[in-house]
Coordinates of C-alpha atoms and ligand atoms in Angstrom, one line a residue:
X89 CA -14.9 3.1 17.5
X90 CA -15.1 6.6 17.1
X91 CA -17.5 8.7 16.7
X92 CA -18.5 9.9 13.2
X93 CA -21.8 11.5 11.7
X94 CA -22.1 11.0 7.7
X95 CA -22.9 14.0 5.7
X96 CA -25.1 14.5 2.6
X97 CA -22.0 14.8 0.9
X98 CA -20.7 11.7 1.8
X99 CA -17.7 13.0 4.0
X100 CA -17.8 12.0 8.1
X101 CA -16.9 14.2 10.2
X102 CA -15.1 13.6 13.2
X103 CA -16.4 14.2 16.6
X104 CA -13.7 16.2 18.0
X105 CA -14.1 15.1 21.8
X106 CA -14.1 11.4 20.7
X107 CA -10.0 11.1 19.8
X108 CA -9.1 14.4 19.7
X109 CA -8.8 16.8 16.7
X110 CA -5.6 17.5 18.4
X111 CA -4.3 14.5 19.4
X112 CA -1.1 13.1 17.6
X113 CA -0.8 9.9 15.6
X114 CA 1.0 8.4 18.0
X115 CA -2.4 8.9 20.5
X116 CA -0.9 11.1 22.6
X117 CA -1.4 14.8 23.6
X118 CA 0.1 17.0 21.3
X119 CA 0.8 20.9 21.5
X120 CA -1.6 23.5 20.2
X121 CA -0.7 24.2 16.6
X122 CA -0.3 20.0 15.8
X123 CA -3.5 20.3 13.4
X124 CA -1.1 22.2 11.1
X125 CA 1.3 18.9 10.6
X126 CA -2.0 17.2 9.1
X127 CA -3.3 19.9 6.9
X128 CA -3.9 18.9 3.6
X129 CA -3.0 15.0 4.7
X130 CA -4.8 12.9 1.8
X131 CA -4.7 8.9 2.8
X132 CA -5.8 6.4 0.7
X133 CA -6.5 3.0 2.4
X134 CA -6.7 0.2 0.4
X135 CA -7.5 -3.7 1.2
X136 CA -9.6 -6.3 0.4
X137 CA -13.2 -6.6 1.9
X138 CA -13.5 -6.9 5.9
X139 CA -9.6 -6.2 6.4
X140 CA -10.9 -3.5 8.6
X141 CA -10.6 -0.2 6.2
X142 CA -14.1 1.0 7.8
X143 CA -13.2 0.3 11.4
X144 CA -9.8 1.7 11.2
X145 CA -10.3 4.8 9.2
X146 CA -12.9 6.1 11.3
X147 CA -10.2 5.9 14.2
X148 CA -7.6 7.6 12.1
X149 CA -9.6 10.0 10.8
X150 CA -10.9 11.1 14.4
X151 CA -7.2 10.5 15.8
X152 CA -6.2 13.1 13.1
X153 CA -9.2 15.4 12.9
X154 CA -9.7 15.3 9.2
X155 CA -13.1 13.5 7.7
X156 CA -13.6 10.1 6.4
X157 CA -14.8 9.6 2.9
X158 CA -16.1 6.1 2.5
X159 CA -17.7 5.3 -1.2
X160 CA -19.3 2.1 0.6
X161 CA -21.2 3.9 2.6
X162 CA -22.0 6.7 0.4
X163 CA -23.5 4.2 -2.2
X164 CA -25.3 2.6 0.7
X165 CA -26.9 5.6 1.6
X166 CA -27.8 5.9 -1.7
X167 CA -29.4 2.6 -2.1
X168 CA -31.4 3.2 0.8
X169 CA -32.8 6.6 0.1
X170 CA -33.9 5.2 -3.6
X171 CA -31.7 8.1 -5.3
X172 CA -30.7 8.1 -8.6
X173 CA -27.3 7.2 -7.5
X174 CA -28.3 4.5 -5.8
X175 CA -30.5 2.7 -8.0
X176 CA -27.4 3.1 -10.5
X177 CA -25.4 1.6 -8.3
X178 CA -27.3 -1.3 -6.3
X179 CA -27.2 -4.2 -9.0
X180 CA -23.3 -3.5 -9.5
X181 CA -23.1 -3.7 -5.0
X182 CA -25.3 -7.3 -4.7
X183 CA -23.6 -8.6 -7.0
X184 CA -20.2 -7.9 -5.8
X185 CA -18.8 -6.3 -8.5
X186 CA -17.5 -2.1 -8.9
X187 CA -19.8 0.6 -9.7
X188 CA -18.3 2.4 -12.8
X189 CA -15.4 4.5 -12.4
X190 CA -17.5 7.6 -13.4
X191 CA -19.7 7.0 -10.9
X192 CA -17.3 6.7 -8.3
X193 CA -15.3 10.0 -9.7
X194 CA -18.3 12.3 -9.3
X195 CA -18.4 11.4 -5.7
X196 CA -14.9 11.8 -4.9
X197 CA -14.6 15.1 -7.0
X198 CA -17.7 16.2 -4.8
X199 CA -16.5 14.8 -1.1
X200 CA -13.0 16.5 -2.2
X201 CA -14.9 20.2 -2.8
X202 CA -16.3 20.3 0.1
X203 CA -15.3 22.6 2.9
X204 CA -14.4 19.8 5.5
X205 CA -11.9 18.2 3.8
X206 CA -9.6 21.3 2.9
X207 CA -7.4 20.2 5.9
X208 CA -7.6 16.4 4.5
X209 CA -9.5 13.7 4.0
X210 CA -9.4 9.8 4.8
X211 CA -10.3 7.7 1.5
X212 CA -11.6 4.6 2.6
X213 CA -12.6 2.4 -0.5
X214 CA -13.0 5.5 -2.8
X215 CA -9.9 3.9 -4.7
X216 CA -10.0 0.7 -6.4
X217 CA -8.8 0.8 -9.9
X218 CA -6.8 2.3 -12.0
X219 CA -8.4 5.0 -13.6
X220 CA -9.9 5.8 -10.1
X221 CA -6.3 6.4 -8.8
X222 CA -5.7 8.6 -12.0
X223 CA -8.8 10.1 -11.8
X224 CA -8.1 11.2 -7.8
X225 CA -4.2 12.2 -8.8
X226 CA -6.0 15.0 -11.3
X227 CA -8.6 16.1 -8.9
X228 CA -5.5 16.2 -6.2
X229 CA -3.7 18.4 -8.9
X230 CA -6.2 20.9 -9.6
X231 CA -6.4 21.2 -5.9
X232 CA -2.9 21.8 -5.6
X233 CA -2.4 18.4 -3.6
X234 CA -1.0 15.2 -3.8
X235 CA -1.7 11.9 -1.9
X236 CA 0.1 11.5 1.7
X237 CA 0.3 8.0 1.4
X238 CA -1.2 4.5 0.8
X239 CA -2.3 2.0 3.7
X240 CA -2.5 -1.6 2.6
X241 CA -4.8 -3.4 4.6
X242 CA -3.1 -6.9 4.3
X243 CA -4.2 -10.0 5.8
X244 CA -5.3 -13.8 4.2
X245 CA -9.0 -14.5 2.7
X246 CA -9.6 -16.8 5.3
X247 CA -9.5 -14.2 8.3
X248 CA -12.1 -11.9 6.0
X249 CA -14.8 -14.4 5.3
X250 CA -14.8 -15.5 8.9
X251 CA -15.0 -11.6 10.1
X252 CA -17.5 -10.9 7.4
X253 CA -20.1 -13.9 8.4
X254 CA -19.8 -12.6 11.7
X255 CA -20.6 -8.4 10.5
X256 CA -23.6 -6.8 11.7
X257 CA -24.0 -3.1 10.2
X258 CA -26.0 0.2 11.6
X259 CA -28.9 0.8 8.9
X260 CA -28.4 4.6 10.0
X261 CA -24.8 5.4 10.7
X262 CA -23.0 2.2 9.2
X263 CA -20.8 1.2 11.9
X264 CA -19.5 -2.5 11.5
X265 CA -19.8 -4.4 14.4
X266 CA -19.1 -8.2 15.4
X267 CA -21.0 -10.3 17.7
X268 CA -24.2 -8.0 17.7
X269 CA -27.2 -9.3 15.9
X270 CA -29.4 -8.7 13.0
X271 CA -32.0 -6.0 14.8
X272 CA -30.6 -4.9 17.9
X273 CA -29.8 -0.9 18.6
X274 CA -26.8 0.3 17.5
X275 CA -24.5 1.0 20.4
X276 CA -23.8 4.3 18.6
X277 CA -26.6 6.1 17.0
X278 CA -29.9 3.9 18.3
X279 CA -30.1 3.1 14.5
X280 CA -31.1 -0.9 13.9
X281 CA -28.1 -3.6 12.9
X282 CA -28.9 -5.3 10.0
X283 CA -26.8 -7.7 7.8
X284 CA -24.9 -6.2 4.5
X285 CA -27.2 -7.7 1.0
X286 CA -23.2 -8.0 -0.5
X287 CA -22.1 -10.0 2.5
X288 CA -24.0 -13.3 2.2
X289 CA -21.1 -16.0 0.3
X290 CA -21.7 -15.8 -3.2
X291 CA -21.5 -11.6 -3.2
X292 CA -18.4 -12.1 -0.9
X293 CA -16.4 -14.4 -3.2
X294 CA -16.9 -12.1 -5.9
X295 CA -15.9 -9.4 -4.2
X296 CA -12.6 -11.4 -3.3
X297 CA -12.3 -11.5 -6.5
X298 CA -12.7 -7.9 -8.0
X299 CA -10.4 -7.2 -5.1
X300 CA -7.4 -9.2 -6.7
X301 CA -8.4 -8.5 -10.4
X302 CA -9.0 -5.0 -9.9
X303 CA -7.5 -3.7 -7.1
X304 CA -4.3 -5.2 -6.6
X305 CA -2.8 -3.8 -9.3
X306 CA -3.4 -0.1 -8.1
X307 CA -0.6 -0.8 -5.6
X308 CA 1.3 -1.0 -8.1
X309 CA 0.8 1.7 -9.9
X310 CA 0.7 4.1 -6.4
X311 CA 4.4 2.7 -6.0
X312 CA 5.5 3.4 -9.2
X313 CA 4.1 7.2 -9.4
X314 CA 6.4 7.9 -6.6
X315 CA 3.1 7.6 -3.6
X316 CA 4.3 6.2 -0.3
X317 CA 2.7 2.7 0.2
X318 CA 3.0 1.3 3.6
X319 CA 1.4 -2.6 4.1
X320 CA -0.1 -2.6 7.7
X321 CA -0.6 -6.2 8.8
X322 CA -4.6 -6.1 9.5
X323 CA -4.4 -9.4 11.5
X324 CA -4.8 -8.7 15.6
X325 CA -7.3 -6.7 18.0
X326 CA -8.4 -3.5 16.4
X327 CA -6.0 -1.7 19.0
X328 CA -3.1 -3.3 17.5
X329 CA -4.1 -2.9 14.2
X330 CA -4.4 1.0 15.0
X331 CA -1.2 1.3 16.8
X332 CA 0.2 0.0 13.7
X333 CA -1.7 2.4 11.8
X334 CA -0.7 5.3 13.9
X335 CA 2.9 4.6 13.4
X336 CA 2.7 5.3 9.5
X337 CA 2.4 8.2 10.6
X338 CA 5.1 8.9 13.3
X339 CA 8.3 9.0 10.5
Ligands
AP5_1022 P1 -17.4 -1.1 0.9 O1 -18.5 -0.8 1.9 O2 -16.3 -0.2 1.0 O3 -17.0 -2.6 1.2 P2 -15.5 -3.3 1.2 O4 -14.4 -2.6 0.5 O5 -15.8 -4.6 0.6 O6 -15.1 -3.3 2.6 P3 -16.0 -3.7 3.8 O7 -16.8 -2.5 4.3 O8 -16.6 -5.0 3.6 O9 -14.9 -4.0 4.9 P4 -13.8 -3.0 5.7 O10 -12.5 -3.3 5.2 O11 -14.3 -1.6 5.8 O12 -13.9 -3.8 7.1 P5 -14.7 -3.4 8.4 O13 -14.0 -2.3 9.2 O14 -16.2 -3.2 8.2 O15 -18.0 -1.2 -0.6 C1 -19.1 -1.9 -0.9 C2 -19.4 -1.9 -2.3 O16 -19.6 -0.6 -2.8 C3 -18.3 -2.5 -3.2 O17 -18.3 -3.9 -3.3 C4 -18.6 -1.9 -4.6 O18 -19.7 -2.5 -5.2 C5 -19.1 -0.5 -4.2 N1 -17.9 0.5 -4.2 C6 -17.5 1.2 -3.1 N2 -16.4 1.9 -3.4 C7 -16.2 1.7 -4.7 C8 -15.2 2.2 -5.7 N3 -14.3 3.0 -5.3 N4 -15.3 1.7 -7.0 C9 -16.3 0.9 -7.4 N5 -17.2 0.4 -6.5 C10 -17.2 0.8 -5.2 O19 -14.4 -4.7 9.3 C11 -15.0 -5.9 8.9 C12 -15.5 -6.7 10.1 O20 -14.4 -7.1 10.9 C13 -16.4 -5.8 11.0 O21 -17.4 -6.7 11.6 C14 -15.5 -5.3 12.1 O22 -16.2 -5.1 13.3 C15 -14.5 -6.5 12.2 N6 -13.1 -6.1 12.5 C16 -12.5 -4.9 12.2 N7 -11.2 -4.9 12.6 C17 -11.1 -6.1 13.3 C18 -10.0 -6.7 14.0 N8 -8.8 -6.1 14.1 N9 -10.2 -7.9 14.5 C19 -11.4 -8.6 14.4 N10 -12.4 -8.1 13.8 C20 -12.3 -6.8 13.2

């Protein structure tokens, strides 16, 4: 897991020294000059809950020294702070169903202004409709950028629920972790590991279900506006899950 401290702003930023800011996506050394082949790199990462978006983007984004934007967690934060963002958005997250598309536009049109992702930016979750993808194709425009490509997180229901049940989160910095339990430290930060409110059964199923309702289509739709769309099979260790990722990147 790399290292990643969330903003106000919702974007993470990378600790350099973790992967390497210049470090190539194949994970090796790569020659001074390399951060210019990622400038302006938008990836969107798509998948269905627990596929592992979360785990892997935090590695990709440190592996290509551009931030992670993760709605998830900026809604979390939210909800935890008591802000008027999050008490918009808290019913529509226990429940297991999408916060409005509005809602979810301001904060990418934000996360996408901000200084640290001029060189590019890792979406993870920030997409998951329609209008969302339309809505992040304009902002791209008026930027004067378009979207890199599309990871697919695929892998079978049965594999999430089993990875979910077994999900611990940071309260502070919202790493995911597996076999930890509910109020131990966080390896990371210190912070206390609590379980997610939308991760007990009835939250889960639902959110299955937005996922193939909602979601799935916008796959779709990225493949027929011309977007690259690569599916990475999400079922493995998390190395061989990000050597996979990695080599989206390599052609
Ligand atoms: P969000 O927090 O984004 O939840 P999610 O999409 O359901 O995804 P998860 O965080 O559950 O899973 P993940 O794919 O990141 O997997 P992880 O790496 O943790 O969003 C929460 C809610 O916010 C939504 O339901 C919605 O209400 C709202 N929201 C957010 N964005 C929105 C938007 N754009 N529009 C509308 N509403 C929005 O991994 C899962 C577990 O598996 C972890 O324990 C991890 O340690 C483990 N693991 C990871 N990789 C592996 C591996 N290879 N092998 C074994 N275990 C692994």
């Amino acid at each position: 897991m790399a290292d990643a401290a969330p903003t106000a702003g919702g974007v993470a930023r990378p600790t350099m020294a973790a992967a390497g800011a210049n470090t190539s996506p194949a994970g090796q050394s790569a020659p001074a000059g390399r951060a210019a082949d990622v400038e302006r790199t938008i990836v969107v990462l798509l998948g269905p809950p627990g596929a592992g978006k979360g785990t892997q983007g935090e590695q990709l984004a440190a592996a290509l020294g551009i931030p992670k934007v993760a709605t998830g967690d900026v809604l979390r934060a939210a909800v935890r702070d008591g802000t008027s963002l999050g008490q918009e958005a808290q019913a529509f997250m226990e429940r297991g169903d999408l916060v409005p598309d509005p809602v979810i536009l301001g904060i990418m049109k934000e996360a996408l202004s901000q200084p640290a992702t001029v060189r590019g930016a890792i979406l993870d979750g920030v997409i998951r409709t329609v209008p969302q993808a339309e809505g992040l194709q304009a902002v791209l425009e008026q930027l004067g950028r378009v979207t890199t490509v599309v990871l697919v997180f695929a892998i079978d229901d049965d594999v999430l629920v089993r990875r979910i049940s077994e999900r611990t989160v940071c309260e502070a910095c919202q790493t995911p972790y597996t076999g930890h339990h509910t109020g131990t430290a966080c390896p990371k930060c210190g912070g206390r590991l609590v379980r997610r409110s939308d991760d007990e059964p009835t939250a889960v199923r639902q959110r299955l279900a937005v996922y193939h309702a909602q979601t799935a289509p916008v796959i779709t739709w990225y493949k027929t506006h011309g977007v690259r769309v690569v599916s990475i099979d999400a079922v493995g260790t998390r190395a061989e899950v990000q050597a996979r990722v990695l080599r989206a990147f390599s052609r």
